Coordinates of C-alpha atoms in Angstrom, one line a residue:
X22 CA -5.1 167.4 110.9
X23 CA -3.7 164.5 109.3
X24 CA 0.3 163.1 108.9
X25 CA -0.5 164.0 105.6
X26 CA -2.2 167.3 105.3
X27 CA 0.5 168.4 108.3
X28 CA 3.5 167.9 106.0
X29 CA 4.3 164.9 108.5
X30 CA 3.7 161.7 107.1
X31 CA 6.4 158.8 107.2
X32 CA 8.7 158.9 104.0
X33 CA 11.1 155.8 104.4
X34 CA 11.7 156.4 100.6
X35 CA 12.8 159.9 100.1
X36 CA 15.5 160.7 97.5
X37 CA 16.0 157.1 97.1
X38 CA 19.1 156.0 95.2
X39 CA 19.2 159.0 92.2
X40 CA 19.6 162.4 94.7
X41 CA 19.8 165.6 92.5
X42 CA 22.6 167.2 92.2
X43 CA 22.2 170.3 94.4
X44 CA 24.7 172.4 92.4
X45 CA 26.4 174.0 95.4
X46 CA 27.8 177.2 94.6
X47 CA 32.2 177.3 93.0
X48 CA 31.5 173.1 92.5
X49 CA 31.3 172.9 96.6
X50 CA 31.1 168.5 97.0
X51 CA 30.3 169.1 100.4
X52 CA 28.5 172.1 102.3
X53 CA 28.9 172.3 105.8
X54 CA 26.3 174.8 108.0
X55 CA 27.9 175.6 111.5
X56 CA 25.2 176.5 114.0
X57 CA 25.5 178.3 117.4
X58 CA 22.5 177.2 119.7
X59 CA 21.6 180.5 121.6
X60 CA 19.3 179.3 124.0
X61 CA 21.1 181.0 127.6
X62 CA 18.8 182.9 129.6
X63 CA 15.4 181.1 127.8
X64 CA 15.5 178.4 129.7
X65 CA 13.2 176.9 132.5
X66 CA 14.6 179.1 135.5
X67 CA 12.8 179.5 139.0
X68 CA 13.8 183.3 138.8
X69 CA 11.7 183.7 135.8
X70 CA 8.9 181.7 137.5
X71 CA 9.3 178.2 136.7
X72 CA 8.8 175.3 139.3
X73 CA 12.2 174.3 138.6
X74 CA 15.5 174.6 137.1
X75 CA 16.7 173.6 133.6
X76 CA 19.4 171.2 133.8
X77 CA 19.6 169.9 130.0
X78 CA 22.5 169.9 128.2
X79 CA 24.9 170.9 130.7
X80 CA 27.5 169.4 132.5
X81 CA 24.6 167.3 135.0
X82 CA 25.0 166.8 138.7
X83 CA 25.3 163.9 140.8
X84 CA 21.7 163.8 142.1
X85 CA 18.5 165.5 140.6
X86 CA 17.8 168.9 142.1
X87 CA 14.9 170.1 143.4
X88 CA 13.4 173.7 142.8
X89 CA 16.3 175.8 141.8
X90 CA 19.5 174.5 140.5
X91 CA 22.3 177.5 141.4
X92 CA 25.1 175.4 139.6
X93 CA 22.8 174.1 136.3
X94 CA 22.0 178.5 136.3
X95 CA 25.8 179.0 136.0
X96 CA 26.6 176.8 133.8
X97 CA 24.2 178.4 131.3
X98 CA 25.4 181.9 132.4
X99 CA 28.8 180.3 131.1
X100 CA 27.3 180.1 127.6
X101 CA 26.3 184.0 127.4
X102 CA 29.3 185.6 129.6
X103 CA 32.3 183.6 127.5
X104 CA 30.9 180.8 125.8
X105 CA 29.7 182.5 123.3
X106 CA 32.4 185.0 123.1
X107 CA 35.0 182.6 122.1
X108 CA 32.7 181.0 119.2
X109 CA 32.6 184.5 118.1
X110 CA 36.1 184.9 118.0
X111 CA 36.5 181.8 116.2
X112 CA 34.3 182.2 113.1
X113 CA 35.3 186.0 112.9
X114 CA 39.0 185.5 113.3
X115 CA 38.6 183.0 110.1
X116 CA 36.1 185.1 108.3
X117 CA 33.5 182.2 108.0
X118 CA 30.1 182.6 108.2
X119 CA 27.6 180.9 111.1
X120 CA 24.3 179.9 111.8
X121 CA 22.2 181.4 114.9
X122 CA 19.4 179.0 115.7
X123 CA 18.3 182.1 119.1
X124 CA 15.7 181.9 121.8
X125 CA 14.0 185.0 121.6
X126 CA 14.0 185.2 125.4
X127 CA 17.9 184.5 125.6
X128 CA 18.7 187.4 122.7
X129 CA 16.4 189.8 125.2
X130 CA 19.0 189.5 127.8
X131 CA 22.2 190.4 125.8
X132 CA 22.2 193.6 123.6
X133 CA 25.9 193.1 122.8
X134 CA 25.6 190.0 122.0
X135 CA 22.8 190.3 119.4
X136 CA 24.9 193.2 118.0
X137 CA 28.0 191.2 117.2
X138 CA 25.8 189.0 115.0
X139 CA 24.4 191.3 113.2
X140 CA 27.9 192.8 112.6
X141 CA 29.1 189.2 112.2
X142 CA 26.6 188.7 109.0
X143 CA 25.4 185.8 111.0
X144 CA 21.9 184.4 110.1
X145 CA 19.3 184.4 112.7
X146 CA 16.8 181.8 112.7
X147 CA 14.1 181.1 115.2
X148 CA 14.5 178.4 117.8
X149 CA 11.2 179.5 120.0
X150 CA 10.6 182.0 122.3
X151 CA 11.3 180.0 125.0
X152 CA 13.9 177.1 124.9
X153 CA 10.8 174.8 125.4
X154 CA 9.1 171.4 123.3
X155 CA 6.4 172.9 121.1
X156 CA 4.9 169.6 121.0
X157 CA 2.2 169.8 123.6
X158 CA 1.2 173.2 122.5
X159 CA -2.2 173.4 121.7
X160 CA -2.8 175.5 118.0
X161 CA -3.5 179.2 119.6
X162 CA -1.0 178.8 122.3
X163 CA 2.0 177.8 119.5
X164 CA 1.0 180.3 117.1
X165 CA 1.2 183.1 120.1
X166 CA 4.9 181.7 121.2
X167 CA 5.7 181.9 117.3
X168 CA 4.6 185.4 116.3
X169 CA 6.2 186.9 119.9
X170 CA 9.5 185.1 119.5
X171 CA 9.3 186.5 115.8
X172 CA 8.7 190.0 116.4
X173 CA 11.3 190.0 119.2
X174 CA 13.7 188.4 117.3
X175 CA 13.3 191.2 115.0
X176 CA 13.6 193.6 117.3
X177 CA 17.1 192.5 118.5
X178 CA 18.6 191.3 114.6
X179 CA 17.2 194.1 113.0
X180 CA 15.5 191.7 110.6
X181 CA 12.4 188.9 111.2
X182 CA 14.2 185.4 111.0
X183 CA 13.5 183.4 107.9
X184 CA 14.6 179.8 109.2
X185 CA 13.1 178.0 112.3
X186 CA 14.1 175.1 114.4
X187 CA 12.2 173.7 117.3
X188 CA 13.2 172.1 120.2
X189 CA 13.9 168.8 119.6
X190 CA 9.8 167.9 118.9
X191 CA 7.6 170.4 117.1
X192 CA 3.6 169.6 117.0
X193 CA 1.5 168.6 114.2
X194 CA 0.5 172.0 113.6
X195 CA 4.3 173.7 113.7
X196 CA 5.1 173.7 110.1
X197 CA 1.9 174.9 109.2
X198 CA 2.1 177.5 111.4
X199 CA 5.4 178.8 110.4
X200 CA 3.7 178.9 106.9
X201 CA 1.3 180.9 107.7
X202 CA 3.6 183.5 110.1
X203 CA 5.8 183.5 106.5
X204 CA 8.5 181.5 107.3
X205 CA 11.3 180.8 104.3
X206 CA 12.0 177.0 106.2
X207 CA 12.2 175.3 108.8
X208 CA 14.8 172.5 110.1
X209 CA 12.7 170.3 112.1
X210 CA 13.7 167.2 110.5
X211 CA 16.7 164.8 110.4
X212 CA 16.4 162.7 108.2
X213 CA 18.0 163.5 105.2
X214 CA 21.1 165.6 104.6
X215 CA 19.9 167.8 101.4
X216 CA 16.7 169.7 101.8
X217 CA 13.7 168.8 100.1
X218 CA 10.1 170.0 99.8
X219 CA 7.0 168.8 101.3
X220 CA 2.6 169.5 101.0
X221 CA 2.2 171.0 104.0
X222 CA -2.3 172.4 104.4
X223 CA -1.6 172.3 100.6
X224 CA 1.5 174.4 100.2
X225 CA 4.7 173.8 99.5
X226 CA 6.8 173.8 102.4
X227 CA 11.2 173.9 102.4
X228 CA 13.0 171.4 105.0
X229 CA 16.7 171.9 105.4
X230 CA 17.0 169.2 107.8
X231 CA 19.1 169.2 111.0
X232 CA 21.5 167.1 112.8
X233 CA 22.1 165.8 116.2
X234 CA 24.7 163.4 115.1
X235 CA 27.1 166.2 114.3
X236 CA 26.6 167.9 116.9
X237 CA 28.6 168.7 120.5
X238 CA 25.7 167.3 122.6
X239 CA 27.9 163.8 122.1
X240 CA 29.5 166.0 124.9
X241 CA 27.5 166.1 127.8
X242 CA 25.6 162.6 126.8
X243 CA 29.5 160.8 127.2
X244 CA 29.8 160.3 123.2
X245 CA 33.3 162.9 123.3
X246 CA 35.7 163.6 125.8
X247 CA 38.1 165.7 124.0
X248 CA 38.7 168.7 121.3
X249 CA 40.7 166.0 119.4
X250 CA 37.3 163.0 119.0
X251 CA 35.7 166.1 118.3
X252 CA 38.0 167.2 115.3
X253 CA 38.6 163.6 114.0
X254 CA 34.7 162.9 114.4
X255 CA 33.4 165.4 112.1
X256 CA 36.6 165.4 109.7
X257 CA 35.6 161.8 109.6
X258 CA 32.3 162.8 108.1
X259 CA 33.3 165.1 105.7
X260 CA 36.1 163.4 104.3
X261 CA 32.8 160.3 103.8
X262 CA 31.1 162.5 101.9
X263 CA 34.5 163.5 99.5
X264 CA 35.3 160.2 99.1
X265 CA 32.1 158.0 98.5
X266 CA 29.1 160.0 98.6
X267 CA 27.0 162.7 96.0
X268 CA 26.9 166.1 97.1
X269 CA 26.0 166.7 100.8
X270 CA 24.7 169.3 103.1
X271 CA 26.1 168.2 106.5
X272 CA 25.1 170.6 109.7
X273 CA 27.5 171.0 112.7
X274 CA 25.0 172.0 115.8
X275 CA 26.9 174.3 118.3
X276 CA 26.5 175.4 121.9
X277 CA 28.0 178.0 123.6
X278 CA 27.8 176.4 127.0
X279 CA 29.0 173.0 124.9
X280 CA 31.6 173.7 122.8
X281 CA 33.1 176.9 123.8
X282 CA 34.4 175.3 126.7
X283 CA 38.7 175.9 126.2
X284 CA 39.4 172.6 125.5
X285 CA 36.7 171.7 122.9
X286 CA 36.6 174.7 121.1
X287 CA 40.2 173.6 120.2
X288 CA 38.7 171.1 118.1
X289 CA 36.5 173.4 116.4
X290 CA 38.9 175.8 115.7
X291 CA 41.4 172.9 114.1
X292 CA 38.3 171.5 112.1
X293 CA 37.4 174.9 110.7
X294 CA 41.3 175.3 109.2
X295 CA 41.1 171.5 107.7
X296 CA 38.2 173.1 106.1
X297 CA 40.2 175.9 104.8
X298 CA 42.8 173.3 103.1
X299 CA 39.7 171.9 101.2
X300 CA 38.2 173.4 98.3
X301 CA 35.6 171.0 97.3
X302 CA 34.2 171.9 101.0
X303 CA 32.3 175.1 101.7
X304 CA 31.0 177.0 104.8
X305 CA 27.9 178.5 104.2
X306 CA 25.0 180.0 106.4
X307 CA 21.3 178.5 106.5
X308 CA 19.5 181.2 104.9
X309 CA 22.1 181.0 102.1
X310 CA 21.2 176.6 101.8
X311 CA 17.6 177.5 101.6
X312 CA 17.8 180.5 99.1
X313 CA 20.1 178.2 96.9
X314 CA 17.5 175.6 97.1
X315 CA 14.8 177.3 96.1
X316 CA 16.1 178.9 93.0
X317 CA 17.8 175.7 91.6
X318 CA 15.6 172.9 93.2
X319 CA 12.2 174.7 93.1
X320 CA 9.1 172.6 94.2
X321 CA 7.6 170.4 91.2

């Protein structure tokens, strides 16, 4: 399949310098889309049968480690155990809404977890069955990974998700594929900060793009140190967008073995009360960008 035909050819263009107006709901300037990363317990584990352990995004070690890694395995128990217990706690205490981009595999392992999303209101979107790169796949083998990590997250949400995000490099055939499995969107893409519509195998296909630049893997790559860089980072970017920019969509990507950490989630929690003090900013989840989209910025 070609660039083209796959809904991946190069656009160095895009909106160019006329953007529409994406009419955010109440007059929202800017639109911010807070996203928890559940990916603990769906990573590459020796206990589940991998060669070896997992050891991205977590604090790192000194030396690489062979076979199993018993402290990179705790630090993602971290994520599940409290982790994401206090990111909970801070979204529900403040009544704002959140972003679930889950590992089928990882919601599998904690019931109570997937429970206080759903009584959380949270959105649920795909992020693969495994917390693996899609990009190697070959067509039948994605497809499989896709329609099991659908059905399961299903199972746990009590609804199929309608958003999906890949690890870091989906294949040629991923949006296609989400197509066909009926998939609202998908956020593999960062290089824009509005969504925006794209021929994909002749259809029309919805990108809300993503963000790693807003996004608390600065973290464990050295880019943040404190609760306080984080805060003034990302207020930083928002107040941009108020100040010089059209409407924005800007998306804040989460971990619960990141973030949640005491002294980071501190700067979460201050950002999410500057928020508050904001009108012309707005917290909304994914499925609610992407539904907004569609009925005011339909494909041509």
């Amino acid at each position: 399949m070609s660039d083209a035909a796959a809904g991946r050819a190069r656009d160095f263009a895009g909106y160019g310098r006329n953007p529409p107006d994406p009419r955010w709901p109440d007059g929202a300037h800017v639109v911010c889309n807070f996203v928890i990363n559940y990916e603990e317990g769906g990573e590459r584990a020796v206990p589940d049968g991998d060669a070896d352990s997992e050891g991205a995004l977590t604090e790192g070690s000194t030396a690489p480690v062979k076979g199993r890694d018993l402290a990179a395995e705790s630090m993602f128990a971290y994520g599940s155990r409290a982790g994401f217990w206090r990111l909970h706690r801070i979204f529900t205490k403040r009544g704002l809404p959140c972003t679930v981009f889950a590992v089928a595999r990882a919601l599998e392992r904690n019931p109570e977890a997937c429970a206080a999303m759903r009584e959380a209101g949270w959105d649920v979107a795909g992020h693969g069955l495994r917390w693996e790169m899609h990009n190697a796949m070959d067509e039948a083998t994605e497809r499989a990974r896709i329609a099991e990590a659908t059905a399961i997250i299903a199972r746990c949400i009590g609804e199929r998700p309608a958003g999906w995000y890949t690890r870091y490099a989906p294949s040629l055939n991923t949006r296609r594929l989400l197509l066909d499995a009926g998939y609202d969107y998908d956020s593999d893409a960062y290089d824009d900060e509005i969504p925006y519509w794209v021929k994909t195998a002749g259809r029309d296909a919805l990108v809300v793009p993503y963000s790693l630049v807003h996004n608390d893997v600065r973290f464990p790559r050295m880019g943040m140190s404190s609760g306080t860089e984080y805060f003034d980072y990302m207020r930083d970017a928002i107040e941009c967008v108020l100040r010089e920019d059209p409407p924005r969509m800007l998306s804040f990507g989460l971990h619960n073995r990141i973030i949640a950490h005491p002294g980071r989630a501190m700067g979460l929690a201050r950002l999410l009360d500057w928020i508050a003090q904001h009108p012309r900013v707005a917290v909304m989840r994914r499925i609610d960008i992407a539904r907004h989209w569609r009925q005011e910025h339909p494909p041509a």
